[in-house]
Coordinates of N, CA and C in Angstrom, one line a residue:
M1 N -0.4 -18.7 7.2 CA 0.5 -18.3 6.2 C 1.1 -16.9 6.6
A2 N 2.4 -16.7 6.3 CA 3.1 -15.5 6.6 C 2.4 -14.3 5.9
E3 N 2.5 -13.2 6.5 CA 2.0 -11.9 5.9 C 3.2 -11.2 5.3
I4 N 2.9 -10.6 4.1 CA 3.9 -9.8 3.5 C 3.9 -8.5 4.2
Y5 N 5.1 -8.0 4.5 CA 5.4 -6.7 5.2 C 6.1 -5.8 4.3
A6 N 5.5 -4.8 3.7 CA 6.1 -4.0 2.7 C 6.8 -2.8 3.4
I7 N 8.0 -2.5 2.9 CA 8.8 -1.4 3.4 C 9.1 -0.4 2.3
S8 N 9.0 0.9 2.6 CA 9.2 1.9 1.6 C 10.7 2.2 1.5
D9 N 11.1 2.8 0.4 CA 12.5 3.1 0.1 C 12.6 4.5 -0.6
D10 N 13.5 5.4 -0.2 CA 13.5 6.7 -0.7 C 13.8 6.7 -2.2
I11 N 14.5 5.7 -2.7 CA 14.9 5.7 -4.2 C 13.8 4.9 -4.9
L12 N 13.5 3.7 -4.4 CA 12.6 2.8 -5.2 C 11.1 3.3 -5.1
M13 N 10.8 4.1 -4.1 CA 9.5 4.7 -4.0 C 9.6 6.2 -4.0
P14 N 9.8 6.8 -5.2 CA 9.9 8.3 -5.2 C 8.7 9.0 -4.6
E15 N 8.9 10.1 -4.0 CA 7.7 10.8 -3.3 C 6.6 11.1 -4.2
N16 N 6.8 11.5 -5.5 CA 5.7 11.8 -6.4 C 4.9 10.6 -6.8
L17 N 5.4 9.4 -6.5 CA 4.7 8.1 -6.8 C 4.2 7.4 -5.6
A18 N 4.6 7.9 -4.4 CA 4.5 7.2 -3.2 C 3.0 6.8 -2.9
L19 N 2.1 7.7 -3.0 CA 0.7 7.4 -2.6 C 0.1 6.4 -3.6
E20 N 0.4 6.5 -4.8 CA 0.0 5.6 -5.9 C 0.5 4.2 -5.6
Y21 N 1.8 4.1 -5.3 CA 2.4 2.8 -5.0 C 1.8 2.2 -3.7
V22 N 1.7 3.0 -2.6 CA 1.1 2.5 -1.4 C -0.3 2.0 -1.6
R23 N -1.1 2.7 -2.4 CA -2.5 2.3 -2.6 C -2.4 0.9 -3.3
E24 N -1.6 0.7 -4.3 CA -1.5 -0.6 -5.0 C -1.1 -1.7 -4.1
I25 N -0.1 -1.4 -3.2 CA 0.3 -2.4 -2.2 C -0.8 -2.8 -1.3
L26 N -1.6 -1.8 -0.8 CA -2.7 -2.1 0.1 C -3.8 -2.8 -0.6
E27 N -4.1 -2.5 -1.9 CA -5.1 -3.1 -2.7 C -4.8 -4.6 -2.9
C28 N -3.5 -5.0 -2.8 CA -3.1 -6.4 -2.9 C -3.2 -7.1 -1.6
G29 N -3.8 -6.5 -0.6 CA -4.1 -7.2 0.7 C -2.9 -7.1 1.7
V30 N -1.9 -6.3 1.4 CA -0.8 -6.2 2.4 C -1.3 -5.5 3.7
K31 N -1.0 -6.1 4.8 CA -1.5 -5.6 6.1 C -0.4 -4.9 7.0
F32 N 0.8 -4.9 6.5 CA 1.9 -4.2 7.3 C 2.7 -3.3 6.3
F33 N 2.8 -2.0 6.6 CA 3.5 -1.1 5.8 C 4.5 -0.3 6.6
Q34 N 5.7 -0.3 6.3 CA 6.7 0.5 7.1 C 7.2 1.7 6.3
F35 N 7.1 2.8 6.9 CA 7.6 4.1 6.3 C 9.1 4.2 6.7
R36 N 10.0 3.9 5.8 CA 11.4 3.9 6.0 C 12.1 5.0 5.2
S37 N 12.4 6.1 5.8 CA 13.1 7.2 5.1 C 14.4 7.6 5.8
K38 N 15.5 7.6 5.0 CA 16.8 8.0 5.6 C 17.1 9.5 5.3
K39 N 16.1 10.2 4.9 CA 16.4 11.6 4.6 C 16.5 12.4 5.9
A40 N 17.4 13.4 5.9 CA 17.6 14.2 7.1 C 16.3 14.9 7.6
V41 N 15.5 15.3 6.6 CA 14.2 15.8 7.0 C 13.1 15.0 6.3
K42 N 12.4 14.2 7.1 CA 11.4 13.3 6.5 C 10.1 14.1 6.1
N43 N 9.5 13.6 5.1 CA 8.3 14.3 4.6 C 7.1 14.0 5.5
E44 N 6.8 14.9 6.4 CA 5.7 14.7 7.4 C 4.3 14.6 6.7
N45 N 4.1 15.4 5.7 CA 2.7 15.4 5.0 C 2.5 14.1 4.3
L46 N 3.6 13.6 3.6 CA 3.5 12.3 2.9 C 3.3 11.2 3.9
A47 N 4.0 11.2 5.0 CA 3.9 10.1 6.0 C 2.5 10.1 6.6
S48 N 1.9 11.3 6.8 CA 0.6 11.4 7.4 C -0.5 10.8 6.4
E49 N -0.3 11.2 5.1 CA -1.2 10.7 4.1 C -1.1 9.2 3.9
I50 N 0.1 8.6 4.0 CA 0.2 7.2 4.0 C -0.4 6.5 5.2
L51 N -0.2 7.1 6.3 CA -0.9 6.6 7.6 C -2.4 6.6 7.4
N52 N -3.0 7.6 6.9 CA -4.4 7.7 6.7 C -4.9 6.6 5.7
L53 N -4.1 6.4 4.6 CA -4.4 5.4 3.6 C -4.4 4.0 4.3
C54 N -3.3 3.7 5.1 CA -3.2 2.4 5.8 C -4.4 2.2 6.7
E55 N -4.8 3.3 7.4 CA -6.0 3.1 8.3 C -7.3 2.8 7.5
K56 N -7.4 3.4 6.3 CA -8.6 3.1 5.5 C -8.6 1.6 5.1
F57 N -7.4 1.1 4.9 CA -7.4 -0.3 4.4 C -7.2 -1.3 5.6
G58 N -7.2 -0.8 6.8 CA -7.0 -1.7 8.0 C -5.7 -2.3 8.1
A59 N -4.7 -1.5 7.6 CA -3.3 -2.0 7.6 C -2.5 -1.3 8.7
K60 N -1.5 -2.0 9.2 CA -0.6 -1.4 10.3 C 0.4 -0.5 9.6
F61 N 0.5 0.8 10.0 CA 1.5 1.7 9.5 C 2.6 1.8 10.6
I62 N 3.8 1.5 10.2 CA 4.9 1.4 11.1 C 6.0 2.4 10.6
V63 N 6.5 3.2 11.6 CA 7.6 4.2 11.3 C 8.9 3.5 11.6
N64 N 9.9 3.6 10.7 CA 11.2 3.0 10.9 C 12.1 4.0 11.8
D65 N 12.7 3.5 12.8 CA 13.7 4.2 13.6 C 13.3 5.3 14.5
D66 N 12.4 6.2 14.0 CA 12.2 7.5 14.5 C 10.9 7.6 15.4
V67 N 11.0 7.3 16.7 CA 9.9 7.3 17.6 C 9.3 8.7 17.7
K68 N 10.1 9.8 17.7 CA 9.6 11.1 17.9 C 8.8 11.5 16.6
F69 N 9.3 11.1 15.5 CA 8.5 11.4 14.2 C 7.2 10.7 14.2
A70 N 7.2 9.4 14.7 CA 5.9 8.7 14.8 C 4.9 9.4 15.7
K71 N 5.4 9.9 16.8 CA 4.6 10.6 17.7 C 4.0 11.9 17.1
K72 N 4.8 12.6 16.3 CA 4.5 13.8 15.7 C 3.3 13.7 14.7
I73 N 3.3 12.6 14.0 CA 2.3 12.4 12.9 C 1.1 11.5 13.4
G74 N 1.2 11.1 14.7 CA 0.1 10.3 15.3 C 0.1 8.8 15.0
A75 N 1.3 8.3 14.6 CA 1.5 6.9 14.4 C 1.7 6.2 15.7
K76 N 1.2 5.0 15.8 CA 1.3 4.2 17.1 C 2.2 3.0 17.0
A77 N 3.0 2.9 15.9 CA 3.8 1.8 15.6 C 5.2 2.2 15.1
V78 N 6.2 1.6 15.6 CA 7.6 1.8 15.2 C 8.4 0.6 15.1
H79 N 9.4 0.6 14.3 CA 10.4 -0.5 14.2 C 11.7 0.1 14.6
L80 N 12.4 -0.6 15.6 CA 13.6 -0.1 16.1 C 14.8 -1.0 15.7
G81 N 15.9 -0.3 15.5 CA 17.2 -1.1 15.3 C 17.9 -1.1 16.6
K82 N 19.1 -1.7 16.5 CA 19.9 -1.8 17.7 C 20.3 -0.5 18.4
D83 N 20.4 0.6 17.6 CA 20.9 1.9 18.1 C 19.8 2.9 18.2
D84 N 18.6 2.5 18.0 CA 17.5 3.5 18.1 C 17.0 3.6 19.6
E85 N 16.0 4.4 19.8 CA 15.5 4.5 21.2 C 15.1 3.1 21.7
N86 N 15.3 2.9 23.0 CA 15.0 1.6 23.4 C 13.5 1.3 23.5
I87 N 13.2 0.1 23.7 CA 11.8 -0.3 23.6 C 11.0 0.4 24.7
K88 N 11.5 0.4 25.9 CA 10.7 1.0 27.0 C 10.4 2.5 26.7
E89 N 11.4 3.2 26.1 CA 11.2 4.6 25.8 C 10.2 4.8 24.7
A90 N 10.2 3.8 23.8 CA 9.2 3.9 22.7 C 7.8 3.8 23.3
F91 N 7.6 2.9 24.2 CA 6.3 2.8 24.9 C 5.9 4.0 25.7
E92 N 6.9 4.6 26.3 CA 6.7 5.8 27.1 C 6.2 7.0 26.2
I93 N 6.8 7.1 25.0 CA 6.5 8.2 24.1 C 5.2 7.9 23.4
L94 N 5.0 6.7 22.9 CA 3.8 6.4 22.1 C 2.6 5.8 22.8
G95 N 2.8 5.4 24.1 CA 1.7 4.9 24.9 C 1.9 3.4 25.0
K96 N 1.2 2.9 26.0 CA 1.3 1.4 26.4 C 0.7 0.5 25.3
D97 N -0.2 1.1 24.4 CA -0.8 0.3 23.3 C 0.0 0.4 22.0
A98 N 1.2 1.0 22.1 CA 2.1 1.1 20.9 C 2.4 -0.3 20.4
Y99 N 2.8 -0.4 19.1 CA 3.2 -1.6 18.4 C 4.7 -1.4 18.1
V100 N 5.6 -2.2 18.7 CA 7.0 -1.9 18.6 C 7.7 -3.2 18.1
G101 N 8.3 -3.0 16.9 CA 9.1 -4.1 16.4 C 10.6 -3.8 16.6
V102 N 11.4 -4.9 16.7 CA 12.8 -4.7 16.9 C 13.7 -5.6 16.0
S103 N 14.7 -5.0 15.4 CA 15.6 -5.7 14.6 C 16.6 -6.5 15.5
C104 N 16.7 -7.8 15.2 CA 17.6 -8.6 16.0 C 18.7 -9.2 15.2
Y105 N 18.8 -8.9 13.9 CA 19.9 -9.3 13.0 C 20.0 -10.8 13.0
N106 N 21.1 -11.4 13.6 CA 21.2 -12.8 13.6 C 21.4 -13.3 15.1
D107 N 20.9 -12.5 16.0 CA 21.2 -12.7 17.4 C 19.9 -13.1 18.2
I108 N 19.8 -14.3 18.6 CA 18.7 -14.8 19.4 C 18.6 -14.1 20.7
N109 N 19.7 -13.8 21.3 CA 19.7 -13.2 22.6 C 19.1 -11.8 22.6
L110 N 19.4 -11.0 21.5 CA 18.7 -9.7 21.3 C 17.2 -9.9 21.3
A111 N 16.8 -11.0 20.6 CA 15.3 -11.2 20.5 C 14.7 -11.6 21.8
I112 N 15.4 -12.4 22.6 CA 14.9 -12.8 24.0 C 14.8 -11.5 24.8
N113 N 15.8 -10.6 24.8 CA 15.7 -9.4 25.6 C 14.6 -8.5 25.1
A114 N 14.4 -8.4 23.7 CA 13.3 -7.6 23.2 C 12.0 -8.1 23.7
A115 N 11.8 -9.4 23.7 CA 10.6 -10.1 24.1 C 10.3 -9.7 25.6
K116 N 11.4 -9.8 26.4 CA 11.3 -9.5 27.9 C 10.8 -8.0 28.1
N117 N 11.3 -7.1 27.2 CA 11.0 -5.7 27.3 C 9.7 -5.3 26.6
G118 N 8.9 -6.3 26.2 CA 7.6 -6.1 25.6 C 7.4 -5.8 24.2
A119 N 8.5 -6.2 23.4 CA 8.4 -6.0 21.9 C 7.2 -6.7 21.3
S120 N 6.6 -6.1 20.3 CA 5.4 -6.6 19.7 C 5.8 -7.7 18.7
Y121 N 7.0 -7.6 18.1 CA 7.5 -8.6 17.2 C 9.0 -8.4 17.1
V122 N 9.7 -9.4 16.6 CA 11.2 -9.3 16.4 C 11.5 -9.6 14.9
A123 N 12.5 -9.0 14.4 CA 12.9 -9.3 13.0 C 14.3 -9.8 12.9
F124 N 14.5 -10.8 12.0 CA 15.8 -11.4 11.8 C 16.2 -11.2 10.3
G125 N 17.5 -10.9 10.1 CA 18.0 -10.8 8.7 C 19.3 -10.1 8.7
S126 N 20.0 -10.1 7.6 CA 19.5 -10.4 6.3 C 19.6 -11.9 6.0
V127 N 18.5 -12.5 5.6 CA 18.5 -13.9 5.3 C 19.2 -14.3 4.0
F128 N 19.1 -13.3 3.0 CA 19.8 -13.4 1.7 C 20.5 -12.1 1.5
T129 N 21.3 -12.0 0.5 CA 22.0 -10.7 0.2 C 21.0 -9.7 -0.2
S130 N 21.0 -8.6 0.5 CA 19.9 -7.5 0.3 C 20.5 -6.5 -0.7
L131 N 19.6 -6.1 -1.7 CA 20.0 -5.1 -2.7 C 20.0 -3.7 -2.0
T132 N 19.1 -3.5 -1.0 CA 19.0 -2.2 -0.4 C 20.0 -2.0 0.7
K133 N 20.4 -3.1 1.4 CA 21.4 -3.1 2.4 C 22.5 -4.2 2.2
P134 N 23.3 -4.0 1.2 CA 24.2 -5.1 0.8 C 25.2 -5.5 1.9
N135 N 25.5 -4.6 2.9 CA 26.5 -4.9 3.9 C 25.9 -5.4 5.2
A136 N 24.6 -5.6 5.2 CA 23.9 -6.1 6.4 C 24.4 -7.4 6.8
P137 N 24.5 -7.7 8.1 CA 25.0 -9.0 8.5 C 24.1 -10.1 8.1
K138 N 24.6 -11.3 7.8 CA 23.8 -12.4 7.3 C 23.2 -13.1 8.5
C139 N 22.0 -13.6 8.3 CA 21.3 -14.4 9.3 C 20.8 -15.7 8.6
G140 N 21.4 -16.8 9.0 CA 21.0 -18.1 8.5 C 19.6 -18.5 8.8
L141 N 19.0 -19.3 7.9 CA 17.6 -19.7 8.2 C 17.5 -20.5 9.4
E142 N 18.6 -21.2 9.9 CA 18.5 -22.0 11.1 C 18.3 -21.1 12.3
V143 N 18.7 -19.8 12.3 CA 18.5 -18.9 13.4 C 17.0 -18.7 13.5
V144 N 16.3 -18.5 12.3 CA 14.9 -18.3 12.3 C 14.1 -19.5 12.9
K145 N 14.6 -20.6 12.5 CA 14.0 -21.9 12.9 C 14.1 -22.0 14.4
E146 N 15.3 -21.7 15.0 CA 15.5 -21.8 16.4 C 14.6 -20.7 17.1
A147 N 14.5 -19.5 16.6 CA 13.7 -18.5 17.2 C 12.2 -18.9 17.2
K148 N 11.8 -19.6 16.2 CA 10.4 -20.0 16.2 C 10.1 -21.0 17.3
Q149 N 11.1 -21.8 17.7 CA 11.0 -22.8 18.7 C 11.0 -22.2 20.1
I150 N 11.7 -21.1 20.3 CA 11.9 -20.6 21.7 C 11.2 -19.3 22.0
L151 N 10.8 -18.6 21.0 CA 10.1 -17.3 21.3 C 8.6 -17.4 21.1
N152 N 7.9 -16.6 22.0 CA 6.5 -16.7 22.0 C 5.9 -15.3 21.5
L153 N 6.5 -14.8 20.4 CA 6.0 -13.6 19.8 C 6.2 -13.6 18.3
P154 N 5.5 -12.8 17.6 CA 5.6 -12.9 16.1 C 7.0 -12.6 15.6
I155 N 7.4 -13.4 14.6 CA 8.7 -13.3 14.0 C 8.7 -12.8 12.5
C156 N 9.5 -11.8 12.2 CA 9.6 -11.3 10.9 C 10.9 -11.6 10.3
V157 N 11.0 -11.9 9.0 CA 12.3 -12.1 8.4 C 12.5 -11.1 7.3
I158 N 13.7 -10.7 7.0 CA 14.0 -9.7 6.0 C 15.3 -9.9 5.4
G159 N 15.5 -9.4 4.2 CA 16.8 -9.4 3.5 C 16.9 -10.2 2.3
G160 N 16.8 -9.5 1.1 CA 17.0 -10.2 -0.2 C 15.9 -11.2 -0.6
I161 N 14.7 -11.0 0.0 CA 13.7 -12.0 -0.3 C 12.9 -11.6 -1.5
N162 N 12.8 -12.5 -2.5 CA 12.1 -12.2 -3.7 C 11.2 -13.4 -4.1
A163 N 10.6 -13.3 -5.3 CA 9.7 -14.4 -5.7 C 10.4 -15.7 -5.9
S164 N 11.7 -15.7 -6.2 CA 12.3 -17.0 -6.4 C 12.7 -17.7 -5.1
N165 N 12.8 -17.0 -4.0 CA 13.3 -17.6 -2.7 C 12.3 -17.5 -1.6
I166 N 11.1 -16.9 -1.8 CA 10.2 -16.6 -0.8 C 9.6 -17.9 -0.2
S167 N 9.4 -18.9 -1.1 CA 8.8 -20.2 -0.6 C 9.8 -20.9 0.3
N168 N 11.1 -20.8 0.2 CA 12.1 -21.4 1.1 C 11.9 -20.7 2.5
V169 N 11.7 -19.4 2.5 CA 11.5 -18.7 3.8 C 10.2 -19.1 4.4
A170 N 9.2 -19.2 3.6 CA 7.8 -19.5 4.1 C 7.7 -20.8 4.8
R171 N 8.6 -21.8 4.4 CA 8.6 -23.1 5.0 C 8.9 -23.1 6.5
L172 N 9.6 -22.0 6.9 CA 10.0 -21.8 8.3 C 8.9 -21.3 9.1
K173 N 7.8 -20.9 8.4 CA 6.6 -20.4 9.1 C 6.8 -19.1 9.9
P174 N 7.5 -18.1 9.3 CA 7.6 -16.8 10.0 C 6.2 -16.2 10.0
D175 N 6.0 -15.2 10.9 CA 4.7 -14.5 10.9 C 4.6 -13.5 9.8
M176 N 5.8 -12.8 9.5 CA 5.9 -11.8 8.5 C 7.1 -11.9 7.7
I177 N 7.0 -11.6 6.4 CA 8.1 -11.6 5.5 C 8.3 -10.2 5.0
A178 N 9.3 -9.5 5.4 CA 9.5 -8.1 5.0 C 10.2 -8.0 3.6
I179 N 9.7 -7.2 2.8 CA 10.3 -7.1 1.4 C 10.3 -5.6 1.0
I180 N 11.4 -5.3 0.3 CA 11.6 -3.9 -0.3 C 11.7 -4.1 -1.8
S181 N 12.9 -4.3 -2.3 CA 13.2 -4.3 -3.7 C 12.3 -5.1 -4.6
A182 N 11.9 -6.3 -4.2 CA 11.1 -7.2 -5.0 C 9.7 -6.7 -5.2
I183 N 9.3 -5.7 -4.3 CA 7.9 -5.1 -4.5 C 8.0 -4.1 -5.6
Y184 N 9.0 -3.2 -5.6 CA 9.1 -2.1 -6.5 C 9.7 -2.3 -7.8
K185 N 10.2 -3.5 -8.1 CA 10.9 -3.8 -9.3 C 10.2 -3.3 -10.5
D186 N 10.8 -2.5 -11.4 CA 10.2 -2.0 -12.6 C 8.9 -1.2 -12.4
G187 N 8.7 -0.8 -11.2 CA 7.4 0.0 -10.9 C 6.1 -0.8 -11.1
M188 N 6.3 -2.2 -11.2 CA 5.1 -3.0 -11.5 C 4.6 -3.6 -10.1
I189 N 4.1 -2.8 -9.3 CA 3.8 -3.2 -7.9 C 2.8 -4.3 -7.9
K190 N 1.7 -4.2 -8.5 CA 0.6 -5.2 -8.5 C 1.1 -6.6 -9.0
R191 N 1.8 -6.5 -10.1 CA 2.3 -7.8 -10.7 C 3.4 -8.4 -9.8
N192 N 4.2 -7.6 -9.2 CA 5.3 -8.1 -8.3 C 4.7 -8.8 -7.1
L193 N 3.7 -8.1 -6.5 CA 3.1 -8.6 -5.3 C 2.3 -9.9 -5.6
E194 N 1.6 -9.9 -6.7 CA 0.8 -11.1 -7.0 C 1.8 -12.3 -7.2
N195 N 2.9 -12.1 -7.8 CA 3.9 -13.1 -8.0 C 4.5 -13.6 -6.7
L196 N 4.8 -12.6 -5.8 CA 5.3 -13.0 -4.4 C 4.3 -13.8 -3.7
Q197 N 3.0 -13.3 -3.7 CA 1.9 -14.0 -3.0 C 1.7 -15.4 -3.5
R198 N 1.8 -15.6 -4.8 CA 1.6 -16.9 -5.4 C 2.7 -17.8 -5.0
N199 N 3.9 -17.4 -5.0 CA 5.0 -18.2 -4.6 C 5.1 -18.5 -3.1
L200 N 4.6 -17.5 -2.3 CA 4.5 -17.7 -0.9 C 3.7 -18.8 -0.5
S201 N 2.6 -19.1 -1.2 CA 1.7 -20.2 -0.9 C 2.0 -21.5 -1.5
L202 N 3.2 -21.6 -2.2 CA 3.5 -22.9 -2.8 C 3.9 -23.9 -1.8

């Protein structure tokens, strides 16, 4: 069964509630957590505390976009977009044992190249309209289906996934399903995740 991959958000996860939210997420059994901050100056102390919390729960802590920030706080995992440091550079900075995910949007060729360059996983999306990134390019579920057939590394899907559509995504057997808004809705983290996990296994 696919693992839920939780991603933070500067607005939906305010800094004063961040540790409480992350603890709730991890207590629900989530094993992948991405620290995604678009602030000009990221909160180093907060990221370090979340990293420590993830380690206590045996969860993977992944920094979005910023390889140098990951290095600074001692994180060994990053998620890269098309315009971020390239995969090889990420391994050079973080070490050969780094965990490097790559956004491939709706492009199988990007994923094939990422795999050749040693990516740990690839992500496709937005599979549905995303509340946090409404202008993100759309990625049809058939792209995910094709990727599953030709790629030999874990596949993550992202974009507008919630309790009402997660079972449709799960049928494609991705390895990870990345979620933002549907986790933080109304601040009811535990209830939201239980709902997502229940529908994931339908």
